[in-house]
Short mmCIF file of C-alpha atoms and ligand atoms in Angstrom, two decimals:
data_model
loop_
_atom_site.label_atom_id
_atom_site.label_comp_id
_atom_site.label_asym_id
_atom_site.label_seq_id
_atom_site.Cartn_x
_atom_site.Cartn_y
_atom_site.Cartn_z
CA UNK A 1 -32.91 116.42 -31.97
CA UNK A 2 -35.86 118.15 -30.29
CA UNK A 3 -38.89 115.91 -30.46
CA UNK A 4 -41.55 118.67 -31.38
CA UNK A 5 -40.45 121.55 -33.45
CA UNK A 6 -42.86 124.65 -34.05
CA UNK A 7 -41.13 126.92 -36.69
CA UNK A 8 -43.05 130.30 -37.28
CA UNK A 9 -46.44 128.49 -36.92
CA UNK A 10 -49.31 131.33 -37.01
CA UNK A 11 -52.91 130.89 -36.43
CA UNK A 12 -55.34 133.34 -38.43
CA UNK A 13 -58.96 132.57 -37.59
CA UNK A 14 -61.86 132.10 -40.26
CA UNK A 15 -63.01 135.77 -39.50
CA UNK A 16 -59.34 136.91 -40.02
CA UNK A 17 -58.24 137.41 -36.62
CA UNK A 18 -54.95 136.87 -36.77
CA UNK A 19 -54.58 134.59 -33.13
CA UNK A 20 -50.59 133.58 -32.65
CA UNK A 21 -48.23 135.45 -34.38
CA UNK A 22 -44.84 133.34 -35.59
CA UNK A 23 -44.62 131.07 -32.81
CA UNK A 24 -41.35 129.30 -32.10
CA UNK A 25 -40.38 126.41 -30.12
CA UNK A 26 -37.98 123.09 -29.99
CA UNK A 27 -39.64 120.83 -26.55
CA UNK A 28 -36.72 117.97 -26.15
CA UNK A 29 -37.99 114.71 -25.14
CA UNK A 30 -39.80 114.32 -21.84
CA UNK A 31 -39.66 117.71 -21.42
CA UNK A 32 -42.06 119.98 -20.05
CA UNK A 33 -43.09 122.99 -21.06
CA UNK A 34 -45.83 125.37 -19.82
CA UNK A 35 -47.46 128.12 -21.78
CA UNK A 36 -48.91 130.83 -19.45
CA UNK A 37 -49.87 134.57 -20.43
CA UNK A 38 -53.38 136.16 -19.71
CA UNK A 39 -56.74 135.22 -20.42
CA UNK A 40 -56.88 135.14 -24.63
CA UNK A 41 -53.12 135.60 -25.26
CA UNK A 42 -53.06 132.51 -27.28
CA UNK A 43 -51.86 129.71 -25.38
CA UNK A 44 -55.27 127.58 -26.02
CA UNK A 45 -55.12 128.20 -29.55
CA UNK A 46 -51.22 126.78 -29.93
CA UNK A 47 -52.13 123.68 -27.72
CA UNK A 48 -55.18 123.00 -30.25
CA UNK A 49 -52.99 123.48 -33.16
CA UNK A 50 -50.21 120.90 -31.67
CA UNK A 51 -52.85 118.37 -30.92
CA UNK A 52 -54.00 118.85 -34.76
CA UNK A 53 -57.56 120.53 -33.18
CA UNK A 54 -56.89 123.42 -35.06
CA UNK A 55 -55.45 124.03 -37.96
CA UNK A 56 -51.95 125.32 -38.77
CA UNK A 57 -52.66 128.74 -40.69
CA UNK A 58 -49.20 129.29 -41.28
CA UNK A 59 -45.48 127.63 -40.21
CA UNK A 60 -44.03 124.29 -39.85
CA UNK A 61 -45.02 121.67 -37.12
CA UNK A 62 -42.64 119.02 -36.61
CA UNK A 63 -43.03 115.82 -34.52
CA UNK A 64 -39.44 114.12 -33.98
CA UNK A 65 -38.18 115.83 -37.19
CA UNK A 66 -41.19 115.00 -39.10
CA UNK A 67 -43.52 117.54 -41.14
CA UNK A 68 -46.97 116.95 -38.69
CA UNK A 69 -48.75 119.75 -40.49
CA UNK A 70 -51.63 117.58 -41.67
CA UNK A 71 -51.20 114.76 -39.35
CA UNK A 72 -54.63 113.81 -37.51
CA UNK A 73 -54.51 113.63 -33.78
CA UNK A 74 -53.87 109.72 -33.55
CA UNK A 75 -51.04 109.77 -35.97
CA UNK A 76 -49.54 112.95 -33.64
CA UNK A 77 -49.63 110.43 -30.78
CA UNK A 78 -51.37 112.99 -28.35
CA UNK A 79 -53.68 112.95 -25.13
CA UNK A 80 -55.19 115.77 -24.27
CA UNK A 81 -56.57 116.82 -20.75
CA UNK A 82 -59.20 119.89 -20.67
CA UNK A 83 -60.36 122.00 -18.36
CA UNK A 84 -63.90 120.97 -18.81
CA UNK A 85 -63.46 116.98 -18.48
CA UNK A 86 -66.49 115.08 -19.33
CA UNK A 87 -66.48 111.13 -17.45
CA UNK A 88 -68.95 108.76 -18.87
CA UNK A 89 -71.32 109.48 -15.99
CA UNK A 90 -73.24 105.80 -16.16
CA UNK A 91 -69.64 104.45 -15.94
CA UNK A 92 -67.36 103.34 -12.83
CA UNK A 93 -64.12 104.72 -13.20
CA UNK A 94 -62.62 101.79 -13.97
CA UNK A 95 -64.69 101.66 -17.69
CA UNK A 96 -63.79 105.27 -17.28
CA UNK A 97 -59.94 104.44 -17.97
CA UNK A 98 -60.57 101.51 -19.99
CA UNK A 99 -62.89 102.61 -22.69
CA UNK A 100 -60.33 103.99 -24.58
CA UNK A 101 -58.52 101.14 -24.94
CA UNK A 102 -61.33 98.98 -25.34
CA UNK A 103 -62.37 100.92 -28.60
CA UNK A 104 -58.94 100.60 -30.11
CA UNK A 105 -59.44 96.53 -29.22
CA UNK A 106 -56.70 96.36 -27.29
CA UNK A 107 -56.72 92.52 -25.09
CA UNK A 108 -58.72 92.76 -22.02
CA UNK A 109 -55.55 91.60 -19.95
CA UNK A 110 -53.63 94.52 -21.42
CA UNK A 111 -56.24 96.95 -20.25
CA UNK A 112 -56.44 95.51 -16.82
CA UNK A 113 -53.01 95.74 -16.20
CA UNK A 114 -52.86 98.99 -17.79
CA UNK A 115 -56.10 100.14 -15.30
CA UNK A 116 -54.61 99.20 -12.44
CA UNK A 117 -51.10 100.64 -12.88
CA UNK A 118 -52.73 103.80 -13.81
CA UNK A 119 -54.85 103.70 -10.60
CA UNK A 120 -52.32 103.12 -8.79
CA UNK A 121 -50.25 106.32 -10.17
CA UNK A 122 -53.14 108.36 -9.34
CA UNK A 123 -54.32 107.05 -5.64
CA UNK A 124 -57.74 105.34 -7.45
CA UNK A 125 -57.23 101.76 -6.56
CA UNK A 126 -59.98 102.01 -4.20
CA UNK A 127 -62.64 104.36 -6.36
CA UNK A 128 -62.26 102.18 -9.71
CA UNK A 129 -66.12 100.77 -8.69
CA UNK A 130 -67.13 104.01 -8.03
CA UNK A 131 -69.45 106.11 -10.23
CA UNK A 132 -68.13 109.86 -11.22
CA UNK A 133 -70.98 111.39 -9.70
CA UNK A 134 -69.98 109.69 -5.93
CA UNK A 135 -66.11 110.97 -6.69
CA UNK A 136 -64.74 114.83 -5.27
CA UNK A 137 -63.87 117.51 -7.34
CA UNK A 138 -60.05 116.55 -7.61
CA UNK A 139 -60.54 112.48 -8.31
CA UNK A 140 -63.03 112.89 -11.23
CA UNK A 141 -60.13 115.41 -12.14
CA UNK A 142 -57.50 112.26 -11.70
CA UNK A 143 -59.59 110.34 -13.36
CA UNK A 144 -60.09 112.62 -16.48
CA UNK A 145 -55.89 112.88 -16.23
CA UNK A 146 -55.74 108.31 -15.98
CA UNK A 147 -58.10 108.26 -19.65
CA UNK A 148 -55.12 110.35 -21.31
CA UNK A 149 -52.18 108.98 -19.51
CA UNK A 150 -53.55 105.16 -19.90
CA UNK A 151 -52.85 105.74 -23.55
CA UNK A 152 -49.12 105.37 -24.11
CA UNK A 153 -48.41 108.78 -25.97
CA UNK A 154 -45.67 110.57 -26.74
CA UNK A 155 -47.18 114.12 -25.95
CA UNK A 156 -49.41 114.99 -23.42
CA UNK A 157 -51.64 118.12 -23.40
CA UNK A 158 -52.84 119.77 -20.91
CA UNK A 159 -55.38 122.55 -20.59
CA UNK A 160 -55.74 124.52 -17.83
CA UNK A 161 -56.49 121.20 -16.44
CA UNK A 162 -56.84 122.40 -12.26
CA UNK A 163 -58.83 125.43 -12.86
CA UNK A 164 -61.72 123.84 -11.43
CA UNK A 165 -60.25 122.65 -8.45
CA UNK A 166 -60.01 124.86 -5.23
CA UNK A 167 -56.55 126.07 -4.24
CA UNK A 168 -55.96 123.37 -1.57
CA UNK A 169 -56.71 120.35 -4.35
CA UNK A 170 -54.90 122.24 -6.84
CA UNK A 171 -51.74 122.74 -4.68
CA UNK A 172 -51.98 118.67 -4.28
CA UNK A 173 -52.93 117.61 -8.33
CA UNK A 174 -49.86 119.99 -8.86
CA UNK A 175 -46.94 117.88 -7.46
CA UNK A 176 -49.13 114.89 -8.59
CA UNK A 177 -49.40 116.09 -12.00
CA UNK A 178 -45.02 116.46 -11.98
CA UNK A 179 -44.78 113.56 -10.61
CA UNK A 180 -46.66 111.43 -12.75
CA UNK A 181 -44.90 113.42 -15.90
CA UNK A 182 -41.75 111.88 -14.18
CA UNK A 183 -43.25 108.41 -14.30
CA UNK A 184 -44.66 108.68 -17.83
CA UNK A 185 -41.65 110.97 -19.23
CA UNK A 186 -44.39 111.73 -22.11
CA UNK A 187 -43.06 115.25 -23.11
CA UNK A 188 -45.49 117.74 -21.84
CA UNK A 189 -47.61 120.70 -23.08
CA UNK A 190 -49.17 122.55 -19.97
CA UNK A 191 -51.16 125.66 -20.08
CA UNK A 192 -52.37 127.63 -17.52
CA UNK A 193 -52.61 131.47 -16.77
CA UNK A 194 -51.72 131.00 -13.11
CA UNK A 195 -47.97 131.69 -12.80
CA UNK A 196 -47.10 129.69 -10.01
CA UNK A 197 -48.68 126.79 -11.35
CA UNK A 198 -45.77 127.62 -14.39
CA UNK A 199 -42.96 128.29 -11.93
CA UNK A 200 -43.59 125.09 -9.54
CA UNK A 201 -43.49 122.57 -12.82
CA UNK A 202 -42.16 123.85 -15.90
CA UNK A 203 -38.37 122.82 -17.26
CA UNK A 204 -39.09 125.70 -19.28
CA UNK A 205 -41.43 128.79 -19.60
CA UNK A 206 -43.14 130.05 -22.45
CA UNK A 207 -44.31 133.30 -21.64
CA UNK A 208 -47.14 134.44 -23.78
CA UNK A 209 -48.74 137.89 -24.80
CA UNK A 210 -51.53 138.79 -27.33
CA UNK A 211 -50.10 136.00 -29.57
CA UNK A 212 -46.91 136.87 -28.93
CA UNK A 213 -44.08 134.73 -27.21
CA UNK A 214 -42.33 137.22 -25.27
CA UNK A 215 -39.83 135.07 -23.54
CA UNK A 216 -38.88 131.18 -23.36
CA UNK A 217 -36.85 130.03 -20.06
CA UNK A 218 -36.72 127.82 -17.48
CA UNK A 219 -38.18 129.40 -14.42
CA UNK A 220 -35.27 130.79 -12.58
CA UNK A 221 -34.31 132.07 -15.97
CA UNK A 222 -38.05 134.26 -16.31
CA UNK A 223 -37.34 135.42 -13.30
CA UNK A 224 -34.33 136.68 -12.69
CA UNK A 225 -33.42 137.63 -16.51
CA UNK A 226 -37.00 139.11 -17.53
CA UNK A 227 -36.51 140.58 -21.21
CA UNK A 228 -39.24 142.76 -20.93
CA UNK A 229 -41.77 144.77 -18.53
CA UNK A 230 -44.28 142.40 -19.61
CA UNK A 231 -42.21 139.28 -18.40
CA UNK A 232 -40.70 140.80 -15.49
CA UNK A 233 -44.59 142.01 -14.14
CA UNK A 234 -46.25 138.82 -14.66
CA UNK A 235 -43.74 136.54 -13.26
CA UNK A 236 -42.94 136.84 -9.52
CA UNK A 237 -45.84 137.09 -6.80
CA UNK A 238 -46.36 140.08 -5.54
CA UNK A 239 -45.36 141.24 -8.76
CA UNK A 240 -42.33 143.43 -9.32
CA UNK A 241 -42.63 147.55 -8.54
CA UNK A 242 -42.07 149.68 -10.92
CA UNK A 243 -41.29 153.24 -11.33
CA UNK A 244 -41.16 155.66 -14.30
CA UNK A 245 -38.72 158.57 -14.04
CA UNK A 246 -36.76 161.07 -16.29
CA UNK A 247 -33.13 160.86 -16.77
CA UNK A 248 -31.16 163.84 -15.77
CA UNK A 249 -27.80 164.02 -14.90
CA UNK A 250 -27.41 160.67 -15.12
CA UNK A 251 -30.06 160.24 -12.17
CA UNK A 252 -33.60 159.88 -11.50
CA UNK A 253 -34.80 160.90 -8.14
CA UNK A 254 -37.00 158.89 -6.07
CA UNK A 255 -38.35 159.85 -2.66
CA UNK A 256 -36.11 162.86 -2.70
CA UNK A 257 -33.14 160.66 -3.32
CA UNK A 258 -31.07 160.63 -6.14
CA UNK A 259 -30.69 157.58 -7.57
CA UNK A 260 -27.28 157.24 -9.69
CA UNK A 261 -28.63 155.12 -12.83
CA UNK A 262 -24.48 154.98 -13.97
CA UNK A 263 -23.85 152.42 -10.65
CA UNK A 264 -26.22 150.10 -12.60
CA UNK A 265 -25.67 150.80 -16.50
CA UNK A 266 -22.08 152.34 -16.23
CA UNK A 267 -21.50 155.00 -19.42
CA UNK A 268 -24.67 153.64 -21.39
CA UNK A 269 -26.81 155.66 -18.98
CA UNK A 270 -25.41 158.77 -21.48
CA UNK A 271 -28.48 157.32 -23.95
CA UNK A 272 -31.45 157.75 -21.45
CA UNK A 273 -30.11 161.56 -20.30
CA UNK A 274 -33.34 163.91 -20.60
CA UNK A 275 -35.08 160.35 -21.16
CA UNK A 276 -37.57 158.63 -19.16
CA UNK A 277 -36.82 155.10 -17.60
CA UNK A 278 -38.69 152.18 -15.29
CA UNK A 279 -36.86 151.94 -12.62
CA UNK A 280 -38.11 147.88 -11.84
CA UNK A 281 -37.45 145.82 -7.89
CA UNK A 282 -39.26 143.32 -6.64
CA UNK A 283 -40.66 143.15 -3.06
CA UNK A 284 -38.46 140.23 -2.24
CA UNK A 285 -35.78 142.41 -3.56
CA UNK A 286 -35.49 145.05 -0.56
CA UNK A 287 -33.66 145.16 2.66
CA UNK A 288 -35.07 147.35 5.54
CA UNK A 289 -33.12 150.17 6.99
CA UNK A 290 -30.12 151.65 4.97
CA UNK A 291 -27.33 149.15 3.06
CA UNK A 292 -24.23 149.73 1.43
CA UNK A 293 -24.24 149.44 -2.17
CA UNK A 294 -28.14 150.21 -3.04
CA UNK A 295 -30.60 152.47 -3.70
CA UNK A 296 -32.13 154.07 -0.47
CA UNK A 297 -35.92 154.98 -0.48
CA UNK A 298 -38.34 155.99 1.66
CA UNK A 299 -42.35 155.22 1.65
CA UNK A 300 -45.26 156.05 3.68
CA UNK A 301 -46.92 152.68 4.77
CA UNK A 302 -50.35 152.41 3.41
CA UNK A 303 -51.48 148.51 4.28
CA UNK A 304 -50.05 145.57 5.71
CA UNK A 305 -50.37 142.13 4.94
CA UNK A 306 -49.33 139.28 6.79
CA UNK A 307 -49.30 136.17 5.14
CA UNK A 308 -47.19 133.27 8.14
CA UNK A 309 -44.17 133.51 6.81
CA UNK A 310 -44.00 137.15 5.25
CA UNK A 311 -45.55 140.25 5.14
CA UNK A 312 -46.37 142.47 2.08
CA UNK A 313 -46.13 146.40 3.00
CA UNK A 314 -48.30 148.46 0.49
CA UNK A 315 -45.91 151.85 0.39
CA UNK A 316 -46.42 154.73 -1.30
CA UNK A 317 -43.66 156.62 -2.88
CA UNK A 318 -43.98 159.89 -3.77
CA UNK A 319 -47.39 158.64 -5.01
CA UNK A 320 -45.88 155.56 -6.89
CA UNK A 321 -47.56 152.42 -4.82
CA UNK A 322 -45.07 149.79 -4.65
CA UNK A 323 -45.21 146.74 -2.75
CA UNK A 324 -42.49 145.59 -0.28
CA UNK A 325 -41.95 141.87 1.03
CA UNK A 326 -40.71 141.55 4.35
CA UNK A 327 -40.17 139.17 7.68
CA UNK A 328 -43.36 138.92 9.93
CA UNK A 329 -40.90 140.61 12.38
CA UNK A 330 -40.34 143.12 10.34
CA UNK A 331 -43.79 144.45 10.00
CA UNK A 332 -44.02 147.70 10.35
CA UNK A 333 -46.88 150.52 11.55
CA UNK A 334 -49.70 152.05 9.42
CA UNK A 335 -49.11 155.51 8.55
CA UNK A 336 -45.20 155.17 9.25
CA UNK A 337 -42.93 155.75 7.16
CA UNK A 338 -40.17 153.21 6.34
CA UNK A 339 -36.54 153.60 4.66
CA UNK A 340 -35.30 150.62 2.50
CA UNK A 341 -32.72 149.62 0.45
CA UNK A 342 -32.60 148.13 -2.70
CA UNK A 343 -29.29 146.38 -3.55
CA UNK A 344 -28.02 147.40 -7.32
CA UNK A 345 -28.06 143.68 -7.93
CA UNK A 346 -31.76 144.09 -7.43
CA UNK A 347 -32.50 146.48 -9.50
CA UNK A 348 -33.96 145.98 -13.48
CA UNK A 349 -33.87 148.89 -15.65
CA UNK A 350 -36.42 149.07 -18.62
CA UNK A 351 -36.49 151.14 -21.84
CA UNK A 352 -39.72 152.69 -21.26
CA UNK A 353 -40.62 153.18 -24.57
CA UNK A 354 -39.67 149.86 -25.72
CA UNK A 355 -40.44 148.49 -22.56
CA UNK A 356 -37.13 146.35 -23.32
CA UNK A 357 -34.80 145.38 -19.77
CA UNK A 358 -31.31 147.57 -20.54
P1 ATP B 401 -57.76 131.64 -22.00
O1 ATP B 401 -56.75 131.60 -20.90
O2 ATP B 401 -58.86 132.64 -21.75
O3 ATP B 401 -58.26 130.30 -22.44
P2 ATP B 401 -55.93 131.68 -24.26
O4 ATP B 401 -54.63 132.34 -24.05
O5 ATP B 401 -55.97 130.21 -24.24
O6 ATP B 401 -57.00 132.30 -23.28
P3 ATP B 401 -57.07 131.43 -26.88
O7 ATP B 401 -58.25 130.64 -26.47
O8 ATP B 401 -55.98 130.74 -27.59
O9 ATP B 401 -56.48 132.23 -25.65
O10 ATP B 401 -57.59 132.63 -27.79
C1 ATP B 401 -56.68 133.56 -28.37
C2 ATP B 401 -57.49 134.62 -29.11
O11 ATP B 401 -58.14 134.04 -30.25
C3 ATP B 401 -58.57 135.25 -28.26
O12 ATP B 401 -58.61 136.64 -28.51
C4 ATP B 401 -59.84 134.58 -28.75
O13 ATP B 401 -60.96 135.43 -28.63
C5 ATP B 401 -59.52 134.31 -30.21
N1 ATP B 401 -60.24 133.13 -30.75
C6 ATP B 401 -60.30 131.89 -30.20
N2 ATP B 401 -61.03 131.05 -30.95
C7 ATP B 401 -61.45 131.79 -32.01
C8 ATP B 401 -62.25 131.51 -33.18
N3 ATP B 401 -62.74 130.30 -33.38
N4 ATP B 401 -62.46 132.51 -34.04
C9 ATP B 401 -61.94 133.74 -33.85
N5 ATP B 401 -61.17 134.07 -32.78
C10 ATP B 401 -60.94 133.12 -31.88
#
């Protein structure tokens, strides 16, 4: 049985704005999950109202099968990181961890043992006489993450919890974050609006947009079976080109090319005739030069990046800008124009009124 349960839970705020729409999710033990969607799609607002911050407007909350509805924090069994963590500043990081277990009178040898092992998970054995205010950036943010974990829960919340970190720390706190999720096996709430942060730890997805969930999957499942435009644009980095044609004769052309929609959708490409269509590929979807079995195009190169490992090529396509991912090799010059492929296999098609992948 799934350990939390959120059927249909809504959140309508005091001034009637209507916040998360019919939210639905089943998180299996030790699992976790990661909510990510822009800035004020939701995803705080559900974390509050699983860590009984907020209250349920509508819907069912269920902790291992449970009605947790009106359940206060402690009886939810939750720690909760933020992204603004407050340490007691006139304490040493070692009162830092132990306070809370000091206040629920828990036996001094207990918290010791508990202190250590917790410092130990996080690389603080040798800070724990330290002050905050003599700690970096990313150990007051370990720190902040030891006061929730010390706490034996059995769901751990996290908000946006590396957002004031600099990439380099973040990149670090984020395989320390998994890996002391693996050592814990608390099952997991994560938000974030970064989507790499989501790809690089989630078991599954949640993918989040103006209160609505869009899509739920684990993160080879978001990515290579988007449901919608929405999905398929904010997962993936650079994200995925698209390009908005009419239907007719069963083609769209593209670059003076006719593109044969029926190769991809067979005899259902007989709905979109005299229709428009997004035509959707990613930049790591393309092959340079011309391939058997895919779409040939042609851009004009507008801007190169090169990034170590790969390049991104800023074309523009009959004055559609798409981006193109390729070898460092493979760069090629300003102003030129380059011919690619893109394999059918590659290729997402989306309703473009619905916005819906056919
Ligand atoms: P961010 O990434 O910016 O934190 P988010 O996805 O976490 O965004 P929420 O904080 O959950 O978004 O907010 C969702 C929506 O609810 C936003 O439009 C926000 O303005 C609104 N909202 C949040 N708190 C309240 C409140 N107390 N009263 C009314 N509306 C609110």
């Amino acid at each position: 049985m799934a350990y939390i349960t959120l059927k249909n839970i809504n959140k309508i705020y005091p001034n009637g704005f209507h916040a998360v729409h019919d939210f639905n999710l089943e998180a299996e033990r030790g699992e976790f999950i990661v909510f990510v969607g822009p800035s004020g799609c939701g995803k705080s607002t559900t974390l509050r109202m699983i860590a009984g911050l907020e209250d349920i407007s509508k819907g069912e909350f269920l902790i291992d099968g449970q009605l947790a509805n009106n359940w206060g924090p402690r009886e939810r069994e939750v720690a909760m990181v933020f992204q603004s963590y407050a340490l007691y500043p006139n304490m040493t990081v070692y009162d830092n961890l132990a306070f809370g277990l000091s206040l629920q009178g828990v036996d001094e040898d207990v918290i010791d043992e508990r202190v250590r092992k917790t410092a130990k998970i996080l690389g603080l054995t040798d800070y724990l006489d330290r002050m905050p205010r003599a700690l970096s950036g990313g150990q007051r943010q370990r720190v902040a993450v030891g006061r929730s974990i010390i706490r034996k829960v059995g769901i751990f919340l996290m908000d946006e919890p590396l957002s004031n970190l600099d990439a380099k720390q973040r990149v670090t706190m984020r395989s320390e974050i998994t890996q002391i999720h693996r050592e814990t096996g608390a099952t997991t709430i994560y938000v974030t609006h970064d989507q790499t942060e989501a790809m690089t730890m989630a078991d599954r997805i949640v993918v989040m947009k103006n209160g609505y969930v869009q899509q739920i999957g684990t993160p080879k499942d978001v990515y290579f079976n988007p449901r919608n435009m929405f999905v398929a644009g904010f997962i993936g980095e650079p994200p995925m080109n698209f390009i908005r044609r009419k239907v007719e004769n069963g083609c769209i052309t593209v670059a003076g090319h006719a593109f044969d929609l029926g190769k991809k959708l067979g005899d259902k490409v007989k709905d979109y005739e005299g229709k428009e269509i997004v035509f959707g590929f990613r930049p790591e979807g393309i092959v340079l030069g011309e391939k058997e079995n895919a779409y040939i195009a042609e851009g004009t190169v507008e801007l190169t990046e090169m990034l170590g490992d790969n390049a991104n090529v800023y074309v523009d396509i009959d004055s559609d800008k798409s981006i193109l991912k390729v070898t460092p090799h493979e760069i090629p010059e300003m102003d030129s124009q380059v011919t690619f492929s893109i394999p059918y296999e590659s290729v997402y098609l989306f309703d473009a009124v619905t916005e819906m992948v056919i």
